[in-house]
Amino acid sequence: MQIASITLHAAPLRRATSAAKTRARADDGAGRNRCRTCNLRELCLPGGIVQDEVDAFSDTVFTRRRVKRGDTLYRLGEEFNALYAVRAGFFKSSVVLEDGRDQVTGFHMAGEIVGMDGIGTERHASDVIALEDSEVCIIPYARLEEAGMQRQLHRAMSRELVRDQGVMMLLGTMRAEERLAAFLLNLSTRFVARGFSPSEFHLRMTREEIGSYLGLSLETVSRLFSRFQDDGLIAVRQKHIVIHDIAGLKAVMVKVQD
Amino acid sequence: MQIASITLHAAPLRRATSAAKTRARADDGAGRNRCRTCNLRELCLPGGIVQDEVDAFSDTVFTRRRVKRGDTLYRLGEEFNALYAVRAGFFKSSVVLEDGRDQVTGFHMAGEIVGMDGIGTERHASDVIALEDSEVCIIPYARLEEAGMQRQLHRAMSRELVRDQGVMMLLGTMRAEERLAAFLLNLSTRFVARGFSPSEFHLRMTREEIGSYLGLSLETVSRLFSRFQDDGLIAVRQKHIVIHDIAGLKAVMVKVQD
DNA sequence: CGTACCTTTGATAGAGTTCAAGAACGGTGG
DNA sequence: CCACCGTTCTTGAACTCTATCAAAGGTACG
């Protein structure tokens, strides 16, 4: 089975055969995209809307932007004027405390929207950094309103709120084992939705970034990977992960606390 | 100085003299409210918008709903069709894991909006329970769109996303002392914005609920209250809190980690 | 006015952090 | 293409913070 996103343009499995053509069609040659022909349209903003809403939005064309590994998409305090839809690649978002401590607040892959935390204050409230060479669609905020896409934006933001609740739950009530199991299962689910293997993938973040996201030290993350491997749940070799026992990972989350 | 919200209808200090009249005007006598005359309008959904937007919305009239202490405003899984603006009282929201563990994800006071996590799936994603006899404005979601209030909703949701990031930071990187200090300072700030004393208030939640929110055990919360008191930062007697040294509390958050 | 709930405080234990050192990897330049 | 260097990862050992268990007050609500 194909391993998720080894290269920048690795295409989702299920659409692999037509992916090249689709991408060509989605690109007007001037670094801009048309939603109608974008192979991410089911995952992106218009996700889940009725057909005529898609049509209204489909002719809208958005500029792309490439972000190299390690570069920032935006920084805390920068003026907000657009949302970004991840087209390819992988991002992390993080917040910094005055004293320098920082916390990774999320990882973002193709089809996901970042930047919504800037709407309220018209300033971005976090840093977003590419973990590999990536590409985004720039969605000017004003344009969303013209296109009558508010409802889709509400949905996307609401989903984000629910996701945040999940992270709070994870940080507030779960033990280290459970957090990492939940993290791996979450990644697996998201890769599946993109047509990649649910059981084999490359982590694009370091142990330190995983630890920051999960509220653990990087050593604990490393130790847990080793333990999961010893228990036959996964195989780890650096950033390459194979999940051998999904049910076993799920069991980690329920069997621990009693 | 007046202590925040001892009674259901305790009015914010700064508006205390006209509060009774204001409330009377905001109520059309049929359990419904007009935003224009609501004394919470600066804090609620229209907060921060330009004048003509306020006017467009001001004539909208919303039904109220009373929720008794201990009763639920809504439950996880319930169908979503409205947002709720807290008019008076105090709520907590929480999520439950399959195994019964639950986590308080937020506390909500007058002028704050709850229910936004239901927009995405059209089902509420959390439980919201009144911690004292309370009252909300019911804001039907469909009505927001008719009234062209989407932008205000975006702002409210975005602010919530930023708030969530703060909670993640708290849970992910702060130690117990820092969490509780941050919690007290946050409450203080919110009370001030409502015209109450920044330094003296009644907690409306139990130690257990505070602990759940902060990812700590109730015993740790209790011990920290005692320690803060011994250190002269606050005075605690059950749920009554007096902050003696705001700067000292702030210092707890920076001096600990080095 | 009684009882159930909440809070405080102590003692103990354990999960996870911190410090440390060596190993493996990957990118870069000769 | 290979060697080198910085970064990332792994693993061990000691320690520390916070949870857990337990028991005794204290409150407040019905």
XYZ file of C-alpha atoms (C1' of nucleotides) in Angstrom:
576
model
C 0.000 0.000 0.000
C 1.135 3.473 -0.733
C 2.577 5.392 2.143
C 1.052 8.747 2.843
C 2.732 11.770 1.404
C 6.302 10.716 0.945
C 6.567 13.345 -1.728
C 4.906 16.698 -1.987
C 2.477 15.617 -4.640
C 1.727 12.084 -3.541
C -1.846 11.596 -4.643
C -4.526 10.045 -2.490
C -4.850 6.345 -3.298
C -8.443 6.179 -4.366
C -8.003 8.947 -6.845
C -4.527 8.055 -7.822
C -5.237 7.276 -11.433
C -6.928 10.558 -12.219
C -4.988 12.681 -9.804
C -2.524 14.066 -12.311
C -5.214 15.155 -14.716
C -7.341 16.574 -11.924
C -4.502 18.641 -10.657
C -3.787 19.937 -14.132
C -7.370 20.956 -14.583
C -7.536 22.644 -11.196
C -4.635 24.855 -12.141
C -5.230 27.610 -14.650
C -1.545 27.891 -15.313
C -1.197 31.133 -13.454
C -0.843 29.608 -10.017
C -4.542 29.759 -9.354
C -7.145 27.130 -8.576
C -10.719 26.462 -9.433
C -12.661 24.701 -6.702
C -14.844 22.728 -9.085
C -11.946 20.731 -10.392
C -9.954 20.533 -7.192
C -9.503 17.008 -5.960
C -9.803 18.229 -2.402
C -13.215 19.753 -2.763
C -14.947 17.150 -0.589
C -12.589 17.875 2.267
C -12.283 21.617 1.931
C -14.624 24.473 2.749
C -17.535 23.444 0.529
C -17.539 20.046 2.177
C -20.987 18.705 2.809
C -22.967 21.422 1.111
C -25.740 20.947 -1.410
C -25.052 20.951 -5.107
C -26.126 24.461 -6.044
C -23.974 25.909 -3.316
C -21.005 24.088 -4.776
C -21.768 25.476 -8.179
C -21.983 29.013 -6.922
C -18.574 28.635 -5.427
C -16.956 26.489 -8.049
C -16.207 29.246 -10.468
C -14.394 31.198 -7.849
C -10.702 31.075 -8.493
C -8.103 31.295 -5.790
C -4.447 32.132 -5.816
C -2.049 29.536 -4.524
C 0.969 29.990 -2.382
C 3.882 27.680 -1.870
C 5.480 27.419 1.543
C 8.801 25.677 1.943
C 9.549 23.324 4.780
C 10.328 25.381 7.863
C 8.827 28.584 6.478
C 5.882 30.274 8.131
C 2.500 30.653 6.486
C 1.699 33.410 8.955
C 2.806 34.571 12.346
C 1.095 35.641 15.522
C 0.114 39.279 15.336
C 0.185 39.495 11.553
C -2.769 41.170 9.954
C -5.527 38.770 9.017
C -7.182 38.983 5.657
C -7.444 35.492 4.300
C -7.992 31.893 5.273
C -5.788 29.182 3.857
C -6.838 25.792 2.556
C -4.005 23.286 2.610
C -3.657 21.811 -0.866
C -0.584 19.718 -0.292
C 1.914 19.244 2.462
C 1.739 19.466 6.201
C 1.619 22.311 8.729
C 1.768 22.813 12.454
C 0.218 25.694 14.329
C 1.571 26.874 17.634
C 1.227 29.564 20.263
C 4.010 31.107 22.279
C 3.852 32.304 25.867
C 5.637 35.525 26.831
C 8.361 33.561 28.564
C 9.151 31.600 25.448
C 7.384 28.337 26.198
C 5.419 27.280 23.187
C 2.716 24.767 22.507
C 1.787 23.086 19.266
C -1.978 23.505 18.967
C -2.587 21.507 15.819
C -1.320 19.698 12.742
C -2.939 20.406 9.414
C -3.013 18.350 6.220
C -4.544 18.585 2.767
C -8.100 19.825 2.678
C -7.991 21.472 6.077
C -8.476 25.179 6.704
C -6.171 27.300 8.811
C -6.344 30.931 9.811
C -9.795 31.083 11.346
C -8.448 32.250 14.674
C -7.642 35.588 13.056
C -11.191 36.579 12.175
C -12.120 37.897 15.605
C -9.311 40.365 16.094
C -8.193 40.768 12.470
C -4.807 39.575 13.673
C -3.567 36.026 13.538
C -3.425 34.473 16.985
C -0.875 31.762 16.251
C 2.093 30.797 14.118
C 1.619 28.346 11.274
C 4.729 26.645 9.921
C 5.160 24.145 7.101
C 6.610 20.812 8.202
C 7.325 19.901 4.582
C 7.210 21.746 1.295
C 3.571 22.675 1.029
C 1.009 24.574 -0.925
C -2.131 26.437 0.121
C -5.116 28.116 -1.499
C -5.478 31.692 -0.388
C -9.117 32.410 0.413
C -9.621 36.122 0.971
C -12.082 36.576 3.796
C -14.059 39.255 1.975
C -14.530 36.906 -0.962
C -16.204 34.299 1.216
C -18.933 36.726 2.068
C -19.481 37.790 -1.530
C -19.794 34.155 -2.507
C -22.325 33.505 0.231
C -20.067 30.912 1.771
C -20.698 31.949 5.354
C -22.524 28.814 6.268
C -19.663 26.653 5.092
C -17.304 28.769 7.124
C -19.519 28.376 10.179
C -19.358 24.640 9.744
C -15.611 24.631 9.377
C -15.178 26.795 12.458
C -17.624 24.742 14.443
C -15.785 21.552 13.538
C -12.638 23.224 14.739
C -14.297 24.056 18.049
C -15.290 20.424 18.464
C -11.774 19.326 17.574
C -10.416 21.677 20.225
C -12.728 20.140 22.798
C -11.227 16.792 21.913
C -7.743 18.144 22.486
C -8.764 19.616 25.835
C -10.181 16.249 26.806
C -6.947 14.626 25.760
C -4.783 17.074 27.687
C -7.053 17.265 30.682
C -8.056 13.692 31.388
C -5.915 11.232 29.448
C -2.704 9.582 30.506
C 0.382 9.602 28.356
C -0.322 6.207 26.724
C -3.841 7.185 25.883
C -2.781 10.501 24.423
C -0.329 8.938 22.036
C -2.758 6.183 21.056
C -5.429 8.795 20.395
C -2.953 10.792 18.367
C -2.000 7.854 16.158
C -5.618 6.839 15.648
C -6.512 10.398 14.747
C -3.749 10.574 12.158
C -4.812 7.216 10.779
C -8.399 8.384 10.359
C -7.364 11.548 8.610
C -5.066 9.706 6.241
C -7.848 7.285 5.342
C -10.145 10.183 4.497
C -7.492 11.269 2.022
C -7.189 7.869 0.416
C -3.927 6.908 2.092
C -3.201 3.795 4.041
C -4.675 3.874 7.535
C -1.911 1.715 8.900
C 1.300 2.973 7.409
C 2.521 6.539 7.231
C 5.346 8.947 7.809
C 5.185 11.346 10.685
C 6.197 14.725 9.506
C 6.724 16.170 12.936
C 9.465 15.520 15.470
C 9.014 13.776 18.799
C 9.332 17.165 20.374
C 6.451 18.555 18.323
C 4.299 15.542 19.108
C 5.147 15.955 22.768
C 4.319 19.636 22.698
C 0.966 18.897 21.098
C 0.174 16.149 23.598
C 1.498 17.933 26.648
C 4.331 15.427 27.110
C 8.091 15.550 27.007
C 9.799 14.291 23.883
C 11.405 11.508 25.929
C 8.032 10.229 27.042
C 6.810 10.182 23.447
C 9.875 8.231 22.391
C 9.511 5.761 25.252
C 5.861 5.198 24.465
C 6.608 4.528 20.803
C 9.082 1.921 21.981
C 6.593 0.404 24.387
C 3.835 0.257 21.790
C 6.309 -1.488 19.532
C 7.274 -3.975 22.229
C 3.585 -4.646 22.789
C 3.144 -5.425 19.101
C 0.772 -2.549 18.481
C 2.946 -0.697 16.011
C 6.290 -0.729 14.294
C 8.360 2.433 14.486
C 11.509 3.329 12.706
C 12.166 7.007 13.172
C 9.295 8.761 11.473
C 7.982 5.721 9.683
C 4.989 4.185 11.460
C 3.151 0.952 10.794
C 0.087 0.253 12.874
C -0.225 -3.493 13.389
C -3.131 -3.539 15.790
C -5.646 -0.733 15.500
C -8.022 -2.456 17.898
C -5.176 -2.770 20.367
C -4.477 0.941 20.148
C -8.126 1.685 20.754
C -8.026 -0.647 23.721
C -5.213 1.398 25.236
C -7.657 4.255 25.625
C -10.238 2.293 27.583
C -8.299 -0.309 29.514
C -5.917 2.068 31.204
C -8.055 3.876 33.700
C -9.687 1.122 35.701
C -17.424 46.901 46.337
C -20.248 44.774 45.149
C -19.526 41.105 44.845
C -20.219 39.562 41.490
C -23.497 37.859 40.984
C -24.623 36.932 44.439
C -28.156 36.988 43.188
C -29.562 36.040 39.824
C -30.185 39.580 38.784
C -27.229 41.332 40.298
C -26.525 44.161 37.920
C -23.060 45.119 36.739
C -21.711 47.924 38.888
C -21.174 50.584 36.285
C -24.695 50.328 35.079
C -26.207 49.620 38.424
C -28.323 52.742 38.665
C -30.084 52.274 35.346
C -30.042 48.521 35.331
C -33.539 48.004 36.585
C -35.054 50.297 34.022
C -32.898 48.824 31.261
C -33.988 45.345 32.087
C -37.594 46.418 32.086
C -37.213 48.002 28.692
C -35.408 44.961 27.299
C -38.318 42.763 28.238
C -41.481 43.083 26.212
C -43.442 41.407 28.964
C -43.790 38.136 27.076
C -40.430 36.700 28.071
C -38.691 38.170 25.048
C -35.804 40.571 24.611
C -34.868 43.358 22.310
C -31.141 43.658 21.703
C -31.186 47.431 21.430
C -32.151 47.883 25.027
C -30.281 44.930 26.451
C -27.619 45.963 28.916
C -25.381 43.182 27.666
C -25.280 44.326 24.079
C -21.629 45.359 24.187
C -20.632 41.913 25.359
C -22.967 39.804 23.291
C -23.024 38.886 19.628
C -23.162 42.394 18.167
C -20.140 43.366 20.202
C -17.742 45.541 18.298
C -19.777 46.089 15.191
C -20.516 49.411 13.580
C -23.613 51.348 14.406
C -25.813 50.534 11.452
C -25.224 46.856 11.963
C -26.411 47.206 15.514
C -29.522 48.958 14.341
C -30.338 46.265 11.824
C -30.169 43.721 14.570
C -31.639 45.738 17.377
C -35.230 45.279 16.398
C -34.854 41.559 16.400
C -36.582 40.099 19.387
C -35.497 36.898 21.060
C -37.236 34.520 23.366
C -35.698 33.920 26.743
C -35.328 30.718 28.631
C -34.760 30.188 32.300
C -32.513 27.355 33.424
C -32.465 26.356 37.068
C -29.300 25.519 38.903
C -28.269 21.998 37.995
C -30.492 21.818 34.916
C -29.068 21.380 31.446
C -29.364 23.980 28.730
C -28.632 21.268 26.186
C -27.011 17.889 26.056
C -24.520 16.183 23.807
C -26.253 14.724 20.783
C -29.301 16.952 20.994
C -30.405 18.555 17.779
C -28.901 21.977 17.222
C -31.018 24.837 16.059
C -30.120 27.821 18.151
C -27.293 29.550 19.924
C -27.722 30.844 23.440
C -26.572 34.149 24.848
C -26.188 34.059 28.598
C -28.243 36.910 30.061
C -27.750 36.118 33.707
C -26.246 33.349 35.743
C -23.423 30.956 35.163
C -22.919 27.820 33.101
C -20.351 25.123 32.625
C -19.894 23.104 29.467
C -18.429 19.622 29.515
C -17.673 16.625 27.350
C -17.935 13.015 28.398
C -15.720 10.172 27.221
C -17.285 6.770 26.515
C -15.864 5.378 29.716
C -17.525 8.034 31.829
C -14.604 10.362 32.415
C -15.684 13.892 31.819
C -13.949 17.173 31.355
C -15.245 20.659 31.936
C -14.373 22.595 28.776
C -15.535 26.032 29.807
C -17.413 28.340 32.157
C -19.796 30.884 30.728
C -21.132 34.090 32.174
C -23.421 36.934 31.131
C -22.888 38.167 27.576
C -21.166 35.024 26.379
C -22.475 32.763 23.643
C -22.767 29.009 23.921
C -23.857 26.384 21.436
C -21.532 27.156 18.546
C -20.061 23.688 18.607
C -23.346 22.366 17.257
C -23.312 24.236 13.949
C -21.052 21.818 12.149
C -22.930 18.606 12.740
C -26.333 20.064 13.628
C -25.970 18.204 16.925
C -24.638 19.669 20.109
C -21.199 18.322 20.932
C -21.210 18.984 24.670
C -23.394 19.322 27.731
C -24.140 22.755 29.117
C -25.375 22.929 32.700
C -26.381 25.920 34.825
C -24.284 26.371 37.953
C -26.854 28.784 39.363
C -30.341 29.843 38.362
C -29.758 31.416 34.971
C -31.371 32.897 31.945
C -30.444 32.831 28.252
C -31.534 34.467 25.027
C -32.442 31.894 22.431
C -30.934 32.911 19.096
C -32.296 30.702 16.327
C -29.478 29.975 13.916
C -31.632 30.635 10.847
C -32.489 34.080 12.185
C -28.837 35.068 12.366
C -28.524 34.606 8.650
C -31.672 36.548 7.863
C -30.412 39.397 9.982
C -27.056 39.394 8.205
C -25.281 38.714 11.467
C -22.845 36.198 10.065
C -19.841 38.376 10.520
C -20.610 38.849 14.197
C -20.981 35.103 14.525
C -17.629 34.590 12.819
C -16.058 36.903 15.325
C -17.635 35.152 18.256
C -16.540 31.752 16.990
C -13.063 32.986 16.226
C -12.733 34.399 19.723
C -13.787 31.028 21.028
C -11.077 29.354 18.951
C -8.500 31.694 20.440
C -9.836 31.030 23.923
C -9.493 27.302 23.285
C -5.883 27.790 22.262
C -5.323 29.456 25.595
C -6.818 26.487 27.398
C -4.629 24.097 25.410
C -1.604 26.150 26.380
C -2.702 26.026 29.972
C -3.263 22.278 29.957
C -0.260 21.488 27.837
C 2.532 23.594 29.270
C 1.571 25.071 32.632
C 2.125 23.630 36.065
C -0.632 23.380 38.636
C 0.171 26.709 40.323
C 0.243 28.529 37.039
C -3.016 27.011 35.905
C -4.893 28.121 38.969
C -3.347 31.590 38.887
C -4.297 31.916 35.224
C -7.789 30.759 36.041
C -8.275 33.326 38.786
C -6.867 36.120 36.653
C -9.134 35.125 33.788
C -12.203 35.208 36.029
C -11.104 38.538 37.412
C -10.791 40.018 33.918
C -14.182 38.769 32.899
C -15.843 40.126 36.003
C -14.292 43.523 35.429
C -15.667 43.603 31.893
C -19.108 43.163 33.457
C -18.650 45.944 35.939
C -17.988 43.734 38.939
C -15.088 43.899 41.309
C -11.913 42.424 39.852
C -10.704 41.349 43.246
C -13.654 39.887 45.083
C -16.090 37.318 43.787
C -17.907 34.109 44.428
C -16.877 30.999 42.587
C -19.927 29.278 41.346
C -18.230 26.002 40.586
C -16.892 23.345 42.931
C -13.226 22.490 43.417
C -13.901 19.383 41.415
C -15.218 21.401 38.463
C -12.270 23.768 38.630
C -9.963 20.769 38.745
C -11.659 19.154 35.805
C -11.328 22.339 33.784
C -7.675 22.756 34.719
C -6.730 19.107 34.386
C -6.040 18.788 38.126
C -7.528 16.820 40.977
C -9.871 18.616 43.335
C -7.385 18.078 46.167
C -4.657 19.863 44.258
C -6.982 22.793 43.624
C -7.845 22.975 47.291
C -4.201 22.770 48.359
C -3.235 25.511 45.933
C -5.968 27.796 47.190
C -4.556 27.270 50.664
C -1.019 27.908 49.508
C -1.979 31.091 47.650
C -3.683 32.198 50.828
C -0.624 31.440 52.951
C 1.460 33.401 50.475
C -0.818 36.394 50.885
C -1.977 36.361 47.287
C -5.635 35.717 47.989
C -8.125 35.065 50.741
C -10.376 32.048 50.335
C -13.341 30.990 52.359
C -15.186 28.251 50.537
C -16.383 29.837 47.318
C -15.686 33.376 48.357
C -12.473 34.715 46.864
C -10.617 37.950 47.513
C -7.567 38.639 45.410
C -5.072 40.631 47.457
C -2.167 40.666 45.068
C -2.982 40.562 41.366
C 0.625 41.274 40.433
C 1.689 38.416 42.655
C -0.688 36.061 40.890
C 0.686 37.162 37.549
C 4.169 36.572 38.853
C 3.282 32.962 39.652
C 2.931 32.373 35.932
C 6.366 33.620 35.012
C 8.583 32.898 37.988
C 7.856 29.202 38.191
C 9.574 27.771 35.191
C 13.103 29.046 35.452
C -32.465 20.933 61.335
C -30.505 17.024 59.316
C -28.067 14.989 55.697
C -25.661 14.923 51.517
C -22.247 17.306 49.376
C -18.146 19.976 49.451
C -13.682 21.206 51.299
C -9.448 20.672 53.711
C -5.355 18.346 55.080
C -2.120 14.423 55.679
C 0.424 10.332 54.033
C 1.818 7.577 50.313
C 2.723 6.231 45.721
C 3.307 6.574 40.930
C 3.474 8.649 36.404
C 6.088 11.509 33.855
C 9.964 15.033 33.796
C 14.566 16.171 33.803
C 19.325 15.358 33.134
C 22.614 12.873 30.615
C 24.951 10.312 27.112
C 25.263 7.636 23.177
C 23.282 6.207 18.583
C 21.026 6.900 14.261
C 19.696 9.629 10.688
C 19.811 12.989 6.845
C 21.330 16.913 4.541
C 25.480 19.284 2.648
C 29.643 20.083 0.602
C 33.919 18.434 -0.975
C 29.550 9.346 -3.977
C 31.129 9.538 0.535
C 32.337 11.784 4.825
C 30.987 14.986 8.122
C 28.111 17.624 11.230
C 23.948 19.026 13.249
C 19.645 17.410 14.459
C 16.699 13.948 16.081
C 15.906 9.822 18.597
C 16.558 6.365 22.179
C 17.443 4.729 26.702
C 18.841 4.904 31.639
C 18.618 6.878 36.379
C 17.113 10.028 39.741
C 13.837 13.105 41.135
C 9.491 15.796 41.562
C 5.061 17.057 40.982
C 0.575 15.685 41.291
C -2.749 11.890 41.932
C -4.711 8.815 45.009
C -6.380 7.174 49.321
C -8.212 8.427 53.638
C -10.518 10.814 57.236
C -12.214 14.758 59.561
C -14.677 19.114 59.455
C -17.749 22.505 57.317
C -21.747 24.263 54.442
C -25.760 24.729 52.457
C -29.836 23.126 50.648
C -34.199 20.849 50.986
